[in-house]
PDB file of C-alpha atoms in Angstrom:
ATOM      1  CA  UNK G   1     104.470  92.228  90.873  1.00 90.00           C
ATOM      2  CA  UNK G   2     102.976  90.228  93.624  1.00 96.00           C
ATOM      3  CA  UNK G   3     104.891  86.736  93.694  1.00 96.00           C
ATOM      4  CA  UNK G   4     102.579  83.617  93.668  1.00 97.00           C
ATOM      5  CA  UNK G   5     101.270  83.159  97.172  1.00 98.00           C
ATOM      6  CA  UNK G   6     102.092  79.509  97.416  1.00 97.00           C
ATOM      7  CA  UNK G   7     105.786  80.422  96.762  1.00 97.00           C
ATOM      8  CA  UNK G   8     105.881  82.916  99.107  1.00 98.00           C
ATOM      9  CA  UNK G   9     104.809  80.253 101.813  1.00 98.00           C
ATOM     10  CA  UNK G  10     106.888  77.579 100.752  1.00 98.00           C
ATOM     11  CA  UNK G  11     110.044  79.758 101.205  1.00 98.00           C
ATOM     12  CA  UNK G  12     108.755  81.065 104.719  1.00 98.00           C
ATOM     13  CA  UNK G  13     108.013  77.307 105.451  1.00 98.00           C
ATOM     14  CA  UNK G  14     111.778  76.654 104.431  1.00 98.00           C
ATOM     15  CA  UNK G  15     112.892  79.398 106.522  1.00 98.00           C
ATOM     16  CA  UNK G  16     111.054  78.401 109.659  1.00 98.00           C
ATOM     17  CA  UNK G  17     112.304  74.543 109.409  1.00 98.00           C
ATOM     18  CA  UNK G  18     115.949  76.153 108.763  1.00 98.00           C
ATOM     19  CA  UNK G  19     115.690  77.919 112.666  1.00 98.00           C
ATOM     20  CA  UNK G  20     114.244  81.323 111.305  1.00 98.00           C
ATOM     21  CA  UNK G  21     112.430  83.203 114.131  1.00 98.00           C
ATOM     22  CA  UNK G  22     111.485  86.066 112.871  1.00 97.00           C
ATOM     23  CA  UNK G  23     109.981  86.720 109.498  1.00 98.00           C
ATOM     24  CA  UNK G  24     109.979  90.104 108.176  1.00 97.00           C
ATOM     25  CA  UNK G  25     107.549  90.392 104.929  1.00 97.00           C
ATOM     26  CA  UNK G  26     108.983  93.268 103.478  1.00 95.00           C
ATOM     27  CA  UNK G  27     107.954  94.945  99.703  1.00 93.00           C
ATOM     28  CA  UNK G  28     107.513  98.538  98.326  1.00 91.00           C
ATOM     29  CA  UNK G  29     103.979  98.351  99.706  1.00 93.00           C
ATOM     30  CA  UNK G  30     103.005  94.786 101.400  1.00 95.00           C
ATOM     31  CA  UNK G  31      99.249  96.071 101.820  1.00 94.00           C
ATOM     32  CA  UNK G  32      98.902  95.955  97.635  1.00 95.00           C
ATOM     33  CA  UNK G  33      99.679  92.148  97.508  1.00 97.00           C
ATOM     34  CA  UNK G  34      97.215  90.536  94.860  1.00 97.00           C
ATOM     35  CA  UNK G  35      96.093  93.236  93.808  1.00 96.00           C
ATOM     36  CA  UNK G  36      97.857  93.628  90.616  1.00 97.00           C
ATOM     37  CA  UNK G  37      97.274  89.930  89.835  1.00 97.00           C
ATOM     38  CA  UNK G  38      93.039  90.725  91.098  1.00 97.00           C
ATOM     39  CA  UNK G  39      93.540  88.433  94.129  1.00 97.00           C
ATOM     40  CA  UNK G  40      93.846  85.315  91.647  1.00 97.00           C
ATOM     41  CA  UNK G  41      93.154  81.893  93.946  1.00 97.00           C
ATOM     42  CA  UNK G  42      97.123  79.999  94.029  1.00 97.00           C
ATOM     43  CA  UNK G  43      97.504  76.758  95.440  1.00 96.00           C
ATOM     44  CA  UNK G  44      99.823  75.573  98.547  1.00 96.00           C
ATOM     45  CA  UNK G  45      99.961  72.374  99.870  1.00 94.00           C
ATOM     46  CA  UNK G  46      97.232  71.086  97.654  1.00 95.00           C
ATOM     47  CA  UNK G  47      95.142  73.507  99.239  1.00 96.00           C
ATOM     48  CA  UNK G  48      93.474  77.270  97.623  1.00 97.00           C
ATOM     49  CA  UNK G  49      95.033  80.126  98.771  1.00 97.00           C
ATOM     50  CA  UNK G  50      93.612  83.386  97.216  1.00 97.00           C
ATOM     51  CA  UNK G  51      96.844  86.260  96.702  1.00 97.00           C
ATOM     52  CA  UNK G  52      95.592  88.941  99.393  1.00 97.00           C
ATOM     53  CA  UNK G  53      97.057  90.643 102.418  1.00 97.00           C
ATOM     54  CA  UNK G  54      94.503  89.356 104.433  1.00 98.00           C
ATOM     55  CA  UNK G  55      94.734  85.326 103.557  1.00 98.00           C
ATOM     56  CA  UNK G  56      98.641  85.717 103.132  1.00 98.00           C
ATOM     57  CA  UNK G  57      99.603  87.243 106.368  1.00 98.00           C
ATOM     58  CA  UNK G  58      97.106  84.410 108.197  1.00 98.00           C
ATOM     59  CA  UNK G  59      98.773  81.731 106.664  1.00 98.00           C
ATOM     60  CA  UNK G  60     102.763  82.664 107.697  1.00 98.00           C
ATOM     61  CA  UNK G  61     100.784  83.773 110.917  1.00 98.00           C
ATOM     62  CA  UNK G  62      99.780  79.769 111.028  1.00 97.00           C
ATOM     63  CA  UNK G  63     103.184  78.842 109.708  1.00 97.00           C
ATOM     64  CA  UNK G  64     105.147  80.800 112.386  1.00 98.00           C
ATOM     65  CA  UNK G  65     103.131  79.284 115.287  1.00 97.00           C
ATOM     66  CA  UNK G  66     103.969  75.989 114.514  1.00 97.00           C
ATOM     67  CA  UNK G  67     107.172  77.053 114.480  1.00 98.00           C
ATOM     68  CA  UNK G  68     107.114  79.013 117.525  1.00 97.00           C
ATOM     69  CA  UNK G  69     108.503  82.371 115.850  1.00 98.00           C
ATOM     70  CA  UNK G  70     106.590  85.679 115.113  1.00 96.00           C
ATOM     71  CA  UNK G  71     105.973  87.543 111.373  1.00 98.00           C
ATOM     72  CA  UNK G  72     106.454  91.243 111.229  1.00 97.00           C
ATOM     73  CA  UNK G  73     104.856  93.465 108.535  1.00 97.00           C
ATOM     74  CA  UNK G  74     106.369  96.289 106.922  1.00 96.00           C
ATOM     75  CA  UNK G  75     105.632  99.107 104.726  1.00 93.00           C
ATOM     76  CA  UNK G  76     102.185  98.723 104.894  1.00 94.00           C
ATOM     77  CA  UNK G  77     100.225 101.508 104.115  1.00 89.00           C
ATOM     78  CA  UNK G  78      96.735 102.818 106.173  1.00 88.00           C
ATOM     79  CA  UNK G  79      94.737 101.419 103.303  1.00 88.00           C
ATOM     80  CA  UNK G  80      91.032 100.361 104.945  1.00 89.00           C
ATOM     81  CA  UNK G  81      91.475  96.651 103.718  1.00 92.00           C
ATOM     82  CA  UNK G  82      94.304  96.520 106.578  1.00 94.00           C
ATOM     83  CA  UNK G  83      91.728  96.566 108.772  1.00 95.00           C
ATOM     84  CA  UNK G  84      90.666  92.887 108.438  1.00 97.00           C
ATOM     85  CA  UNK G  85      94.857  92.150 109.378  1.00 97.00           C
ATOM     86  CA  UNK G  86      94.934  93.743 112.723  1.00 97.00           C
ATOM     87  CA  UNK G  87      92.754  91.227 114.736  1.00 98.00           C
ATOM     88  CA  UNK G  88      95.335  88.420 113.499  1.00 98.00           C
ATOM     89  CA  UNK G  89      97.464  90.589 116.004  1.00 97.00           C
ATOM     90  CA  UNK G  90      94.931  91.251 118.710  1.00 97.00           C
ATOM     91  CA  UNK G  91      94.707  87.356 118.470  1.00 96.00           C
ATOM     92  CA  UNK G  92      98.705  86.896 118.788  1.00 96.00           C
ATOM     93  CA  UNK G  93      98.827  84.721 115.359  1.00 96.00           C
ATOM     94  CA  UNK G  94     101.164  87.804 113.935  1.00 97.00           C
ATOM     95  CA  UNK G  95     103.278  90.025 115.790  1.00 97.00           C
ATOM     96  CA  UNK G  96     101.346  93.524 116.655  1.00 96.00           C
ATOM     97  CA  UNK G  97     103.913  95.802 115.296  1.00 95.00           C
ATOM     98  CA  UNK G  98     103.014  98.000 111.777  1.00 94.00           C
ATOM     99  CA  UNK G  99     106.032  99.744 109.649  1.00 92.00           C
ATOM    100  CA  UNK G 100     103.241 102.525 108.056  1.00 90.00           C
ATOM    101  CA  UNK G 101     105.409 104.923 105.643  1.00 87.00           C
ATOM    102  CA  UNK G 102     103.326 107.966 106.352  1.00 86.00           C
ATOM    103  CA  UNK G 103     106.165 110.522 105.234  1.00 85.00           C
ATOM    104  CA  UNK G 104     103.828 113.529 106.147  1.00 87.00           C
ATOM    105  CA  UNK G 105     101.002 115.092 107.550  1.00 88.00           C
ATOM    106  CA  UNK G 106     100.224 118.050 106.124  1.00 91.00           C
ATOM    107  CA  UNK G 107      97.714 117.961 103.120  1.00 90.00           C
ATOM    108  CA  UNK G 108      99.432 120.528 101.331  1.00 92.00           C
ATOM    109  CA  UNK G 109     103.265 118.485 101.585  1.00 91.00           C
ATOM    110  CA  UNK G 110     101.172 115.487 100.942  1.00 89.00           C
ATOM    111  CA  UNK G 111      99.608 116.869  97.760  1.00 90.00           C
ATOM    112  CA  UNK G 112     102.567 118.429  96.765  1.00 90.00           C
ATOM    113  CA  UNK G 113     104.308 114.790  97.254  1.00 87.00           C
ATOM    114  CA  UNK G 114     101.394 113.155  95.058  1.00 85.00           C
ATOM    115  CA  UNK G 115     100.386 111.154  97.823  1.00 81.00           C
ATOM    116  CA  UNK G 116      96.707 110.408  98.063  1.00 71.00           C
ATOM    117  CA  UNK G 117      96.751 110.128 102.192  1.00 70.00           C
ATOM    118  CA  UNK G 118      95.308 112.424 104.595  1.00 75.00           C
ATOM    119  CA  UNK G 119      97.043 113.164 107.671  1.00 71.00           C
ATOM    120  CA  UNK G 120      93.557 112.913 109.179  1.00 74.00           C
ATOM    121  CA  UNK G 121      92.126 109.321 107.154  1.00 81.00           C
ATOM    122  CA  UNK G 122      95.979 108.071 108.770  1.00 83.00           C
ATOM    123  CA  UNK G 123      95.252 109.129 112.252  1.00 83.00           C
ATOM    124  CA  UNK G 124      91.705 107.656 112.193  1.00 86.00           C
ATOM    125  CA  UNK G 125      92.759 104.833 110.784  1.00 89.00           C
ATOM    126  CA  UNK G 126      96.008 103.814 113.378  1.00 87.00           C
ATOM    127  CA  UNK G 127      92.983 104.598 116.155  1.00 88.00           C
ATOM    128  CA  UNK G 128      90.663 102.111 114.433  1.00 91.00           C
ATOM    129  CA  UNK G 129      93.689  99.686 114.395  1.00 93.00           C
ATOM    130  CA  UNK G 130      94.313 100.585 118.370  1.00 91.00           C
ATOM    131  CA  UNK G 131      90.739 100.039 119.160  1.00 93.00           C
ATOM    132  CA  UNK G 132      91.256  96.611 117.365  1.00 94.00           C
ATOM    133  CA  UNK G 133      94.380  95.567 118.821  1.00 95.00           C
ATOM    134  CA  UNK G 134      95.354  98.002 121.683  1.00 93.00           C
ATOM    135  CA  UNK G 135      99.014  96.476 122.224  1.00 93.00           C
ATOM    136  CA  UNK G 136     100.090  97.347 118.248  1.00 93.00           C
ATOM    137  CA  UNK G 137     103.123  99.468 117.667  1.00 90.00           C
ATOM    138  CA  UNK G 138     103.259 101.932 114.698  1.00 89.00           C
ATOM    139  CA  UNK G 139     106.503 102.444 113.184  1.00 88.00           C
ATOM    140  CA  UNK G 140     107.349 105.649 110.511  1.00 85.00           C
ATOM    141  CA  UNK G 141     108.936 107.562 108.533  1.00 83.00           C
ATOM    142  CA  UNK G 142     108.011 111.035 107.611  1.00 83.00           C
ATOM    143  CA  UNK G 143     109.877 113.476 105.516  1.00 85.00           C
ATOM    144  CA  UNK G 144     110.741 116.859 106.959  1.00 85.00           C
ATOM    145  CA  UNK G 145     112.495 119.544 104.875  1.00 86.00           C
ATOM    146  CA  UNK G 146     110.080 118.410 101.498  1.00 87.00           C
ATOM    147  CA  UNK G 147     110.846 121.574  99.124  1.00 88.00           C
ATOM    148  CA  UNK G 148     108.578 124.492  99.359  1.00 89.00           C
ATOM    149  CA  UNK G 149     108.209 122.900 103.212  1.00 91.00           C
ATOM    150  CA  UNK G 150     107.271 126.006 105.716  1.00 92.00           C
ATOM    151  CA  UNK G 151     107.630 125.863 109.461  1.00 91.00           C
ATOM    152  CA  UNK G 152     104.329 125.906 109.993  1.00 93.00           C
ATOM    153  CA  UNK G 153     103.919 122.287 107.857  1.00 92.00           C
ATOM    154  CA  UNK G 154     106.841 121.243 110.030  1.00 88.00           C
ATOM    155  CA  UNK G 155     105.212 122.374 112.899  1.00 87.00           C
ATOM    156  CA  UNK G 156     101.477 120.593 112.049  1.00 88.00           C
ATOM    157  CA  UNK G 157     103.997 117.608 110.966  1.00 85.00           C
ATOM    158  CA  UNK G 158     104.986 117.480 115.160  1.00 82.00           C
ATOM    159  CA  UNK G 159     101.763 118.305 116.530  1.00 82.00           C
ATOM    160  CA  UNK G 160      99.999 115.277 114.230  1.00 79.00           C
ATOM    161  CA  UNK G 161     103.289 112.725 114.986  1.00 68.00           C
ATOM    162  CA  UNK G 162     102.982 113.555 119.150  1.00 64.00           C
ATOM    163  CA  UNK G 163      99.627 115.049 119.846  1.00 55.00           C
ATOM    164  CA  UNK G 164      99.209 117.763 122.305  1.00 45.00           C
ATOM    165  CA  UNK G 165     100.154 115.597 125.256  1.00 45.00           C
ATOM    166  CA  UNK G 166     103.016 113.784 123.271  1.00 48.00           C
ATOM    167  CA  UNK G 167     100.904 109.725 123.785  1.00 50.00           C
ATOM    168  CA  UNK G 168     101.091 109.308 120.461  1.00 50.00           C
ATOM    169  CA  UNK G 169     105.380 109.117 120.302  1.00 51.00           C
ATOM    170  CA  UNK G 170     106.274 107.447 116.910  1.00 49.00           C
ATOM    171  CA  UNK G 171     108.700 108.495 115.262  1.00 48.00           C
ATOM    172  CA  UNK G 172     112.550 110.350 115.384  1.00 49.00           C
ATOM    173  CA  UNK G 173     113.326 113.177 112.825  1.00 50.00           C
ATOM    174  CA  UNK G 174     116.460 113.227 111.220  1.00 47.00           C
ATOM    175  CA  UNK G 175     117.802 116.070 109.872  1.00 50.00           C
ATOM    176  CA  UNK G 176     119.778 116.495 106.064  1.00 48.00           C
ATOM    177  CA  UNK G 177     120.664 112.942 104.673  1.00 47.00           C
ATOM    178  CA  UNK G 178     119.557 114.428 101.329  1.00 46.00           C
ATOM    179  CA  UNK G 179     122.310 113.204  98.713  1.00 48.00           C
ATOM    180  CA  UNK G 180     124.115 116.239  97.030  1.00 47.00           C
ATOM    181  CA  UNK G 181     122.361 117.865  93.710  1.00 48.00           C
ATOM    182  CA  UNK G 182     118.842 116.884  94.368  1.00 46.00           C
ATOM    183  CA  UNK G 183     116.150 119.505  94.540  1.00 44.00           C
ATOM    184  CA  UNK G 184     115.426 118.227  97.983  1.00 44.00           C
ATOM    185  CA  UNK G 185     119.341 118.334  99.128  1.00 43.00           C
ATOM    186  CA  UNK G 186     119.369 122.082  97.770  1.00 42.00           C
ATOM    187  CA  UNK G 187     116.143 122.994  99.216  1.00 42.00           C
ATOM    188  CA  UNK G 188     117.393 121.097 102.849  1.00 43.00           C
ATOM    189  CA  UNK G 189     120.839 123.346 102.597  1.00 43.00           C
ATOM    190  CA  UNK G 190     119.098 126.801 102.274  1.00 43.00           C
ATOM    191  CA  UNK G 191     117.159 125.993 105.128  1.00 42.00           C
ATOM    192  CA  UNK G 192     119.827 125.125 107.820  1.00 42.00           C
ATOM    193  CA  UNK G 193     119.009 121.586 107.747  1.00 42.00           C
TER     194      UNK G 193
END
């Protein structure tokens, strides 16, 4: 549940006047916020503050300047609403760095992972965001060794994470990890991972 937006600032206010320089705004997916509450207007510092992405991350962007430290965003996902965020960090208000949990590329690992991306809508979208703000990092994590996961997947998963030319560099693969007696763990072991 998204937490009342003039909370949310009045702790990173407390944390900025306590020495804090960097904020990280970290939830299972920061690019949601409001919506489950439909955007409803909140109050902070006598002033309306509606519970969006978009108003939210201006106003720590705001609060951190004053305080001469930086807010980093993570797990945000490629949503087109995100959009409207990036020129905050083309204008240096909030750090230009996005944690994007894209976890595949493939659309058949995606489907079979229920996951409503396209490999393709992501890449457009992170070269909309570089057109907007050409200094942003993108940081991820995909998933390699999904059951049922081929070597060609794997192979589309590389080719989509480095391009042809390898400019597009972001992210490291680890391999196993997978905790013992999941399906994923089994499926990871009878492939060598």
């Amino acid at each position: 549940m998204s937490r009342p937006v003039g909370d949310v600032l009045s702790e990173a206010r407390a944390l900025f006047e306590g020495g804090v320089k960097e904020l990280l705004v970290v939830s299972q997916d920061t690019s949601a916020y409001g919506v489950d509450v439909k955007y409803r207007t909140g109050f902070w510092d006598g002033t309306p503050v509606k519970t969006r992405m978009l108003d939210l991350v201006a106003k720590l962007g705001e609060l951190a300047r004053q305080h001469g430290a930086w807010v980093r965003l993570h797990y945000v996902y490629p949503y087109p609403h995100v959009d409207e965020v990036v020129p905050l960090m083309a204008e240096g208000l909030v750090l230009p760095y996005l944690d994007v949990p894209l976890q595949h590329a493939h659309p058949d690992i995606l489907k079979r992972m229920k996951r409503p991306a396209s490999g393709e809508r992501n890449l457009e979208r992170i070269l909309r965001w570089r057109e907007l703000c050409p200094d942003i990092v993108i940081r991820s994590t995909f998933i390699a060794g999904f059951p049922g996961e081929t070597e060609d997947e794997f192979a589309y998963l590389l080719d989509f994470e480095g391009g042809p030319d390898r400019s597009r560099r972001m992210l490291c693969l680890f391999a196993g990890g997978w905790r013992h007696g999941q399906r994923i763990a089994r499926c990871a072991a009878r492939r060598g991972a």
